Amino acid sequence: KRKVVLITGCSSGIGLSLAVGLASDPEKNYKVYATLKTLNKKQRLLKSVTEFHRDTLDILQMDVTDRASIMSARDRVQEGRVDILVCNAGVGLMGPLEVQDSKVMKDVMEVNLFGTLQTLQAFLPDMKSRREGHILVTGSTGGLHGLPFNEVYCASKFAIEGLCESLAVLLQHFNIRVSIIECGPVNTDFMLNLQKTEIGDCALDALDSHTLSLYERFLLHCGTVFQNAAQDTEDIVKVYLDAIRSPEPAFRYFTSGTVPPLVKLKTTQPDGLEYIRAMGELIFPQDHEELQQ
Ligand code: NAD
């Protein structure tokens, strides 16, 4: 029997690659519902779709912040069930906390946290009654350790960890697996789509100069990290495929293959100070020496 997969956030990036990757399975083992916040953003996805996908991929509108839109997407699934649900939609937010607008902060929580919660609420009852299913969530290393100037984003991704871990404990009684795919930096539209406080933005006028200079350095650091270490979506899709095909999927997957050293520090040094020092040293190397004195 073909597995029915529904993926959120497929207009670009990880969601798009995963949708096309699964729909391109040579055995046609998957029927994929690639969902998008708005259908006018489907051009990029359509470019990857060929005749082969005629019976393996459907495109649906689904805004994860809109309950009615989630329900209507669910009701359009022809098979009447979803075997594999991928909660992938997400947005970023970067900048000094003091200057963030509360509407913008709430929007990030709306998409990343409440969007995921609402999506799960819509699909859980059927999975539970069938006692079958696999829920996969695109997580972030920013959900496992804090990052300066990413307080709201990290808070939303930390919340996802708690949500998934809590659910997983219950759902083992329903033969439903939960997996989080923990990504580091990935080459997608994420950096373009994120809400970022730009240097020169008048919102920064009231900010103290020390924070501003640290923010400038953080942005440079970020650029270098993305240039040197970002993975391609194909690498992420491989990890997703491993998790989806596994008879005993793990709860947590790291797309780099191993637990990143900074994540490890959180468990080996539970008082948390080692992590804070190490991250500070990584992003603001010279200051670190001064702080030690
Ligand atoms: P992306 O910006 O290319 O994709 C995000 C997708 O989410 C887009 O298709 C966007 O339209 C969609 N989306 C946004 N708001 C939505 C809404 N209200 N309803 C439905 N869809 C919505 O970036 P990406 O890197 O592919 O991001 C996918 C996931 O990966 C996100 O959850 C992100 O937090 C996570 N992630 C990304 C990175 C990275 O460096 N790119 C790192 C770690 C985790």
mmCIF file of C-alpha atoms and ligand atoms in Angstrom:
data_model
loop_
_atom_site.group_PDB
_atom_site.id
_atom_site.type_symbol
_atom_site.label_atom_id
_atom_site.label_comp_id
_atom_site.label_asym_id
_atom_site.label_seq_id
_atom_site.Cartn_x
_atom_site.Cartn_y
_atom_site.Cartn_z
ATOM 1 C CA LYS A 1 0.000 0.000 0.000
ATOM 2 C CA ARG A 2 1.309 3.450 -0.916
ATOM 3 C CA LYS A 3 2.180 5.708 1.987
ATOM 4 C CA VAL A 4 0.331 9.001 1.995
ATOM 5 C CA VAL A 5 2.614 11.879 2.993
ATOM 6 C CA LEU A 6 1.604 15.455 3.771
ATOM 7 C CA ILE A 7 4.316 18.098 4.079
ATOM 8 C CA THR A 8 3.948 21.723 5.204
ATOM 9 C CA GLY A 9 5.986 24.621 3.788
ATOM 10 C CA CYS A 10 6.788 23.264 0.320
ATOM 11 C CA SER A 11 7.204 26.480 -1.676
ATOM 12 C CA SER A 12 10.976 26.383 -1.184
ATOM 13 C CA GLY A 13 13.829 24.802 0.711
ATOM 14 C CA ILE A 14 13.628 21.579 2.675
ATOM 15 C CA GLY A 15 9.873 21.074 2.169
ATOM 16 C CA LEU A 16 10.130 21.438 -1.597
ATOM 17 C CA SER A 17 13.107 19.068 -1.888
ATOM 18 C CA LEU A 18 11.514 16.504 0.370
ATOM 19 C CA ALA A 19 8.201 16.604 -1.510
ATOM 20 C CA VAL A 20 9.901 16.106 -4.877
ATOM 21 C CA GLY A 21 12.318 13.523 -3.436
ATOM 22 C CA LEU A 22 9.544 11.329 -2.035
ATOM 23 C CA ALA A 23 7.317 11.773 -5.080
ATOM 24 C CA SER A 24 10.239 10.687 -7.286
ATOM 25 C CA ASP A 25 10.588 7.297 -5.585
ATOM 26 C CA PRO A 26 11.083 4.888 -8.511
ATOM 27 C CA GLU A 27 8.691 2.344 -6.963
ATOM 28 C CA LYS A 28 6.112 5.073 -6.428
ATOM 29 C CA ASN A 29 5.808 4.053 -2.810
ATOM 30 C CA TYR A 30 4.608 7.501 -1.743
ATOM 31 C CA LYS A 31 1.706 9.746 -2.598
ATOM 32 C CA VAL A 32 2.822 13.224 -1.576
ATOM 33 C CA TYR A 33 0.639 16.185 -0.704
ATOM 34 C CA ALA A 34 2.942 19.168 -0.932
ATOM 35 C CA THR A 35 1.239 22.004 0.925
ATOM 36 C CA LEU A 36 1.986 25.705 0.549
ATOM 37 C CA LYS A 37 0.952 28.757 2.497
ATOM 38 C CA THR A 38 -0.303 30.335 -0.719
ATOM 39 C CA LEU A 39 -0.698 28.716 -4.095
ATOM 40 C CA ASN A 40 0.771 31.722 -5.867
ATOM 41 C CA LYS A 41 4.144 30.523 -4.534
ATOM 42 C CA LYS A 42 3.953 27.188 -6.363
ATOM 43 C CA GLN A 43 6.108 28.178 -9.382
ATOM 44 C CA ARG A 44 9.358 26.831 -8.000
ATOM 45 C CA LEU A 45 7.752 23.539 -7.029
ATOM 46 C CA LEU A 46 6.112 23.195 -10.435
ATOM 47 C CA LYS A 47 9.507 23.580 -12.089
ATOM 48 C CA SER A 48 10.626 20.337 -10.418
ATOM 49 C CA VAL A 49 7.463 18.429 -11.282
ATOM 50 C CA THR A 50 7.428 16.145 -14.319
ATOM 51 C CA GLU A 51 4.996 13.730 -15.955
ATOM 52 C CA PHE A 52 6.337 11.037 -13.590
ATOM 53 C CA HIS A 53 4.765 12.904 -10.661
ATOM 54 C CA ARG A 54 1.272 12.989 -12.138
ATOM 55 C CA ASP A 55 0.036 10.327 -9.737
ATOM 56 C CA THR A 56 2.595 10.806 -6.944
ATOM 57 C CA LEU A 57 2.340 14.510 -6.124
ATOM 58 C CA ASP A 58 -0.536 16.868 -5.435
ATOM 59 C CA ILE A 59 -0.283 20.491 -4.372
ATOM 60 C CA LEU A 60 -2.600 21.914 -1.720
ATOM 61 C CA GLN A 61 -2.947 25.282 -0.062
ATOM 62 C CA MET A 62 -2.362 25.140 3.677
ATOM 63 C CA ASP A 63 -1.443 28.040 5.920
ATOM 64 C CA VAL A 64 -0.411 26.537 9.249
ATOM 65 C CA THR A 65 -1.600 29.641 11.095
ATOM 66 C CA ASP A 66 -5.119 29.237 9.721
ATOM 67 C CA ARG A 67 -7.131 26.404 11.220
ATOM 68 C CA ALA A 68 -9.757 26.430 8.455
ATOM 69 C CA SER A 69 -7.053 26.128 5.815
ATOM 70 C CA ILE A 70 -5.488 23.142 7.631
ATOM 71 C CA MET A 71 -8.870 21.411 7.857
ATOM 72 C CA SER A 72 -9.683 22.018 4.231
ATOM 73 C CA ALA A 73 -6.280 20.648 3.113
ATOM 74 C CA ARG A 74 -6.853 17.582 5.287
ATOM 75 C CA ASP A 75 -10.258 17.032 3.724
ATOM 76 C CA ARG A 76 -8.797 17.217 0.222
ATOM 77 C CA VAL A 77 -6.523 14.230 0.777
ATOM 78 C CA GLN A 78 -8.157 11.734 -1.590
ATOM 79 C CA GLU A 79 -7.048 8.644 0.325
ATOM 80 C CA GLY A 80 -8.796 9.945 3.431
ATOM 81 C CA ARG A 81 -5.703 9.350 5.572
ATOM 82 C CA VAL A 82 -2.190 10.631 6.118
ATOM 83 C CA ASP A 83 0.415 8.023 7.055
ATOM 84 C CA ILE A 84 3.375 10.375 7.270
ATOM 85 C CA LEU A 85 2.946 13.964 8.432
ATOM 86 C CA VAL A 86 5.880 16.329 8.008
ATOM 87 C CA CYS A 87 5.660 19.586 9.981
ATOM 88 C CA ASN A 88 8.285 21.633 8.245
ATOM 89 C CA ALA A 89 6.917 25.167 7.815
ATOM 90 C CA GLY A 90 8.935 27.688 9.768
ATOM 91 C CA VAL A 91 10.269 31.226 9.801
ATOM 92 C CA GLY A 92 13.286 32.877 11.401
ATOM 93 C CA LEU A 93 13.805 36.105 13.282
ATOM 94 C CA MET A 94 17.150 37.734 13.937
ATOM 95 C CA GLY A 95 18.075 40.911 15.753
ATOM 96 C CA PRO A 96 18.561 42.441 19.209
ATOM 97 C CA LEU A 97 15.636 41.482 21.420
ATOM 98 C CA GLU A 98 14.981 45.029 22.697
ATOM 99 C CA VAL A 99 14.076 46.328 19.253
ATOM 100 C CA GLN A 100 11.735 43.518 18.176
ATOM 101 C CA ASP A 101 8.151 44.423 17.491
ATOM 102 C CA SER A 102 5.729 42.311 19.503
ATOM 103 C CA LYS A 103 3.609 41.515 16.441
ATOM 104 C CA VAL A 104 6.685 40.171 14.629
ATOM 105 C CA MET A 105 7.670 38.079 17.669
ATOM 106 C CA LYS A 106 4.148 36.682 17.905
ATOM 107 C CA ASP A 107 4.114 35.878 14.192
ATOM 108 C CA VAL A 108 7.182 33.683 14.599
ATOM 109 C CA MET A 109 5.558 31.794 17.467
ATOM 110 C CA GLU A 110 2.329 31.586 15.421
ATOM 111 C CA VAL A 111 4.044 29.790 12.558
ATOM 112 C CA ASN A 112 6.743 27.776 14.296
ATOM 113 C CA LEU A 113 4.912 26.739 17.453
ATOM 114 C CA PHE A 114 1.158 27.210 17.126
ATOM 115 C CA GLY A 115 1.281 26.282 13.436
ATOM 116 C CA THR A 116 2.880 22.961 14.329
ATOM 117 C CA LEU A 117 0.476 22.442 17.249
ATOM 118 C CA GLN A 118 -2.589 23.103 15.094
ATOM 119 C CA THR A 119 -1.351 20.869 12.313
ATOM 120 C CA LEU A 120 -0.808 18.045 14.771
ATOM 121 C CA GLN A 121 -4.256 18.567 16.286
ATOM 122 C CA ALA A 122 -5.819 18.169 12.857
ATOM 123 C CA PHE A 123 -4.124 14.901 11.943
ATOM 124 C CA LEU A 124 -3.704 13.153 15.294
ATOM 125 C CA PRO A 125 -7.248 11.828 15.813
ATOM 126 C CA ASP A 126 -7.194 9.814 12.586
ATOM 127 C CA MET A 127 -3.676 8.473 13.166
ATOM 128 C CA LYS A 128 -4.672 7.483 16.691
ATOM 129 C CA SER A 129 -7.819 5.706 15.597
ATOM 130 C CA ARG A 130 -5.864 3.794 12.928
ATOM 131 C CA ARG A 131 -3.044 3.136 15.411
ATOM 132 C CA GLU A 132 -0.520 3.957 12.755
ATOM 133 C CA GLY A 133 1.522 6.906 11.625
ATOM 134 C CA HIS A 134 4.822 8.720 11.571
ATOM 135 C CA ILE A 135 5.148 12.386 12.446
ATOM 136 C CA LEU A 136 8.342 14.129 11.398
ATOM 137 C CA VAL A 137 9.271 17.657 12.339
ATOM 138 C CA THR A 138 12.022 19.868 10.953
ATOM 139 C CA GLY A 139 13.922 20.835 14.068
ATOM 140 C CA SER A 140 16.956 23.017 14.483
ATOM 141 C CA THR A 141 20.144 22.916 16.510
ATOM 142 C CA GLY A 142 18.775 26.324 17.580
ATOM 143 C CA GLY A 143 16.116 24.281 19.362
ATOM 144 C CA LEU A 144 18.778 22.494 21.381
ATOM 145 C CA HIS A 145 21.073 25.348 22.316
ATOM 146 C CA GLY A 146 20.679 29.101 22.459
ATOM 147 C CA LEU A 147 22.067 31.518 19.896
ATOM 148 C CA PRO A 148 22.500 35.252 20.520
ATOM 149 C CA PHE A 149 20.204 37.530 18.506
ATOM 150 C CA ASN A 150 17.955 34.526 17.858
ATOM 151 C CA GLU A 151 16.094 34.496 21.169
ATOM 152 C CA VAL A 152 12.602 34.304 19.700
ATOM 153 C CA TYR A 153 13.487 31.779 17.002
ATOM 154 C CA CYS A 154 15.314 29.575 19.516
ATOM 155 C CA ALA A 155 12.417 29.866 21.957
ATOM 156 C CA SER A 156 10.058 28.632 19.237
ATOM 157 C CA LYS A 157 12.334 25.743 18.293
ATOM 158 C CA PHE A 158 13.020 24.803 21.929
ATOM 159 C CA ALA A 159 9.252 24.682 22.324
ATOM 160 C CA ILE A 160 9.047 22.256 19.411
ATOM 161 C CA GLU A 161 11.429 19.937 21.267
ATOM 162 C CA GLY A 162 9.205 19.863 24.332
ATOM 163 C CA LEU A 163 6.111 19.415 22.246
ATOM 164 C CA CYS A 164 7.507 16.500 20.257
ATOM 165 C CA GLU A 165 9.132 14.733 23.181
ATOM 166 C CA SER A 166 5.940 14.975 25.221
ATOM 167 C CA LEU A 167 3.819 13.670 22.379
ATOM 168 C CA ALA A 168 6.223 10.838 21.589
ATOM 169 C CA VAL A 169 5.805 9.389 25.072
ATOM 170 C CA LEU A 170 2.058 9.174 24.629
ATOM 171 C CA LEU A 171 2.005 8.178 20.993
ATOM 172 C CA GLN A 172 4.079 5.037 21.507
ATOM 173 C CA HIS A 173 0.822 3.620 22.914
ATOM 174 C CA PHE A 174 -0.783 4.253 19.530
ATOM 175 C CA ASN A 175 2.007 2.844 17.353
ATOM 176 C CA ILE A 176 2.701 6.377 16.130
ATOM 177 C CA ARG A 177 6.343 7.431 15.816
ATOM 178 C CA VAL A 178 7.639 10.952 16.240
ATOM 179 C CA SER A 179 10.985 12.024 14.773
ATOM 180 C CA ILE A 180 12.715 15.389 14.828
ATOM 181 C CA ILE A 181 15.224 16.062 12.098
ATOM 182 C CA GLU A 182 17.703 18.461 13.698
ATOM 183 C CA CYS A 183 19.245 20.712 11.064
ATOM 184 C CA GLY A 184 22.212 23.028 11.329
ATOM 185 C CA PRO A 185 22.507 25.699 8.621
ATOM 186 C CA VAL A 186 20.932 24.643 5.322
ATOM 187 C CA ASN A 187 21.114 26.413 1.945
ATOM 188 C CA THR A 188 17.490 27.453 1.468
ATOM 189 C CA ASP A 189 15.462 30.645 1.316
ATOM 190 C CA PHE A 190 15.420 30.646 5.115
ATOM 191 C CA MET A 191 17.911 33.531 5.392
ATOM 192 C CA LEU A 192 16.001 35.503 2.755
ATOM 193 C CA ASN A 193 12.635 34.830 4.341
ATOM 194 C CA LEU A 194 13.643 35.515 7.903
ATOM 195 C CA GLN A 195 12.778 38.775 9.556
ATOM 196 C CA LYS A 196 16.122 40.362 10.196
ATOM 197 C CA THR A 197 16.940 43.714 11.768
ATOM 198 C CA GLU A 198 19.231 45.274 9.176
ATOM 199 C CA ILE A 199 22.174 47.430 10.174
ATOM 200 C CA GLY A 200 21.048 50.999 9.533
ATOM 201 C CA ASP A 201 17.431 50.216 10.420
ATOM 202 C CA CYS A 202 16.043 53.099 12.479
ATOM 203 C CA ALA A 203 14.841 50.556 15.057
ATOM 204 C CA LEU A 204 18.504 50.245 16.034
ATOM 205 C CA ASP A 205 18.862 53.982 16.801
ATOM 206 C CA ALA A 206 17.870 53.481 20.418
ATOM 207 C CA LEU A 207 20.114 50.468 20.899
ATOM 208 C CA ASP A 208 23.280 50.761 23.007
ATOM 209 C CA SER A 209 26.472 50.810 20.961
ATOM 210 C CA HIS A 210 27.986 47.724 22.588
ATOM 211 C CA THR A 211 25.042 45.512 21.593
ATOM 212 C CA LEU A 212 25.083 47.032 18.121
ATOM 213 C CA SER A 213 28.746 46.200 17.581
ATOM 214 C CA LEU A 214 28.201 42.649 18.876
ATOM 215 C CA TYR A 215 25.248 42.312 16.496
ATOM 216 C CA GLU A 216 27.406 43.419 13.561
ATOM 217 C CA ARG A 217 29.970 40.803 14.478
ATOM 218 C CA PHE A 218 27.270 38.189 14.868
ATOM 219 C CA LEU A 219 25.990 38.904 11.357
ATOM 220 C CA LEU A 220 29.490 38.474 9.933
ATOM 221 C CA HIS A 221 29.875 35.227 11.849
ATOM 222 C CA CYS A 222 26.534 34.029 10.514
ATOM 223 C CA GLY A 223 27.529 34.784 6.927
ATOM 224 C CA THR A 224 30.760 32.803 7.336
ATOM 225 C CA VAL A 225 28.990 29.845 8.936
ATOM 226 C CA PHE A 226 26.446 29.685 6.124
ATOM 227 C CA GLN A 227 29.212 29.952 3.533
ATOM 228 C CA ASN A 228 31.398 27.268 5.079
ATOM 229 C CA ALA A 229 29.093 24.835 6.779
ATOM 230 C CA ALA A 230 25.609 25.010 5.283
ATOM 231 C CA GLN A 231 24.251 21.713 4.008
ATOM 232 C CA ASP A 232 22.236 21.328 0.831
ATOM 233 C CA THR A 233 18.607 20.297 1.009
ATOM 234 C CA GLU A 234 19.522 16.960 -0.634
ATOM 235 C CA ASP A 235 21.570 16.102 2.478
ATOM 236 C CA ILE A 236 18.551 16.824 4.641
ATOM 237 C CA VAL A 237 16.255 14.796 2.394
ATOM 238 C CA LYS A 238 18.569 11.778 2.786
ATOM 239 C CA VAL A 239 18.169 11.941 6.555
ATOM 240 C CA TYR A 240 14.403 12.301 6.195
ATOM 241 C CA LEU A 241 14.344 9.243 3.901
ATOM 242 C CA ASP A 242 16.352 7.215 6.432
ATOM 243 C CA ALA A 243 13.868 8.109 9.134
ATOM 244 C CA ILE A 244 10.829 7.445 6.932
ATOM 245 C CA ARG A 245 12.092 4.061 5.695
ATOM 246 C CA SER A 246 13.279 2.820 9.066
ATOM 247 C CA PRO A 247 11.134 0.140 10.719
ATOM 248 C CA GLU A 248 12.170 1.610 14.094
ATOM 249 C CA PRO A 249 12.683 5.321 13.505
ATOM 250 C CA ALA A 250 14.671 7.243 16.084
ATOM 251 C CA PHE A 251 13.194 10.209 17.917
ATOM 252 C CA ARG A 252 16.074 12.500 17.014
ATOM 253 C CA TYR A 253 18.214 12.652 13.895
ATOM 254 C CA PHE A 254 21.168 14.979 13.351
ATOM 255 C CA THR A 255 21.616 15.916 9.716
ATOM 256 C CA SER A 256 25.384 16.166 10.169
ATOM 257 C CA GLY A 257 25.435 12.486 11.153
ATOM 258 C CA THR A 258 26.771 13.044 14.670
ATOM 259 C CA VAL A 259 25.738 15.076 17.657
ATOM 260 C CA PRO A 260 27.283 18.515 17.117
ATOM 261 C CA PRO A 261 29.952 19.189 19.806
ATOM 262 C CA LEU A 262 28.128 22.249 21.151
ATOM 263 C CA VAL A 263 24.937 20.233 21.634
ATOM 264 C CA LYS A 264 26.958 17.560 23.411
ATOM 265 C CA LEU A 265 28.310 20.162 25.853
ATOM 266 C CA LYS A 266 24.789 20.735 27.108
ATOM 267 C CA THR A 267 24.560 17.183 28.411
ATOM 268 C CA THR A 268 28.163 16.657 29.496
ATOM 269 C CA GLN A 269 28.292 19.985 31.373
ATOM 270 C CA PRO A 270 24.825 20.262 32.845
ATOM 271 C CA ASP A 271 25.464 23.512 34.735
ATOM 272 C CA GLY A 272 25.324 25.175 31.307
ATOM 273 C CA LEU A 273 28.280 27.510 31.731
ATOM 274 C CA GLU A 274 30.600 25.582 29.428
ATOM 275 C CA TYR A 275 28.123 25.918 26.603
ATOM 276 C CA ILE A 276 27.667 29.639 27.141
ATOM 277 C CA ARG A 277 31.446 30.154 27.173
ATOM 278 C CA ALA A 278 32.029 27.987 24.121
ATOM 279 C CA MET A 279 29.338 29.677 22.036
ATOM 280 C CA GLY A 280 30.616 33.107 23.099
ATOM 281 C CA GLU A 281 34.140 32.144 22.116
ATOM 282 C CA LEU A 282 32.962 30.906 18.753
ATOM 283 C CA ILE A 283 31.049 34.036 17.832
ATOM 284 C CA PHE A 284 33.006 36.757 19.618
ATOM 285 C CA PRO A 285 36.514 35.283 19.901
ATOM 286 C CA GLN A 286 38.559 38.286 21.107
ATOM 287 C CA ASP A 287 36.042 39.401 23.710
ATOM 288 C CA HIS A 288 36.125 35.971 25.199
ATOM 289 C CA GLU A 289 39.710 36.423 26.385
ATOM 290 C CA GLU A 290 38.773 39.726 28.020
ATOM 291 C CA LEU A 291 35.815 38.105 29.774
ATOM 292 C CA GLN A 292 38.106 35.427 31.221
ATOM 293 C CA GLN A 293 40.394 38.005 32.855
HETATM 294 P P1 NAD B 1 12.430 28.226 3.603
HETATM 295 O O1 NAD B 1 12.200 29.621 4.001
HETATM 296 O O2 NAD B 1 12.954 27.944 2.240
HETATM 297 O O3 NAD B 1 11.123 27.345 3.812
HETATM 298 C C1 NAD B 1 10.174 27.600 4.819
HETATM 299 C C2 NAD B 1 8.820 27.238 4.293
HETATM 300 O O4 NAD B 1 7.830 27.471 5.301
HETATM 301 C C3 NAD B 1 8.442 28.088 3.061
HETATM 302 O O5 NAD B 1 7.881 27.241 2.100
HETATM 303 C C4 NAD B 1 7.406 29.035 3.635
HETATM 304 O O6 NAD B 1 6.467 29.474 2.684
HETATM 305 C C5 NAD B 1 6.757 28.126 4.672
HETATM 306 N N1 NAD B 1 5.886 28.860 5.589
HETATM 307 C C6 NAD B 1 6.135 30.010 6.268
HETATM 308 N N2 NAD B 1 5.033 30.402 6.933
HETATM 309 C C7 NAD B 1 4.066 29.475 6.661
HETATM 310 C C8 NAD B 1 2.710 29.329 7.022
HETATM 311 N N3 NAD B 1 2.097 30.225 7.811
HETATM 312 N N4 NAD B 1 2.023 28.256 6.554
HETATM 313 C C9 NAD B 1 2.614 27.355 5.760
HETATM 314 N N5 NAD B 1 3.891 27.448 5.352
HETATM 315 C C10 NAD B 1 4.602 28.494 5.810
HETATM 316 O O7 NAD B 1 13.454 27.644 4.680
HETATM 317 P P2 NAD B 1 13.821 26.127 5.082
HETATM 318 O O8 NAD B 1 15.219 26.188 5.546
HETATM 319 O O9 NAD B 1 13.465 25.160 4.033
HETATM 320 O O10 NAD B 1 12.889 25.933 6.378
HETATM 321 C C11 NAD B 1 12.180 24.772 6.646
HETATM 322 C C12 NAD B 1 12.307 24.438 8.115
HETATM 323 O O11 NAD B 1 13.661 24.167 8.412
HETATM 324 C C13 NAD B 1 11.869 25.553 9.070
HETATM 325 O O12 NAD B 1 11.061 24.990 10.082
HETATM 326 C C14 NAD B 1 13.183 26.049 9.652
HETATM 327 O O13 NAD B 1 13.018 26.568 10.947
HETATM 328 C C15 NAD B 1 13.996 24.774 9.640
HETATM 329 N N6 NAD B 1 15.441 24.988 9.711
HETATM 330 C C16 NAD B 1 16.103 25.657 8.712
HETATM 331 C C17 NAD B 1 17.467 25.872 8.819
HETATM 332 C C18 NAD B 1 18.253 26.604 7.758
HETATM 333 O O14 NAD B 1 19.384 26.997 8.007
HETATM 334 N N7 NAD B 1 17.717 26.774 6.556
HETATM 335 C C19 NAD B 1 18.167 25.382 9.931
HETATM 336 C C20 NAD B 1 17.479 24.692 10.918
HETATM 337 C C21 NAD B 1 16.107 24.497 10.793
#
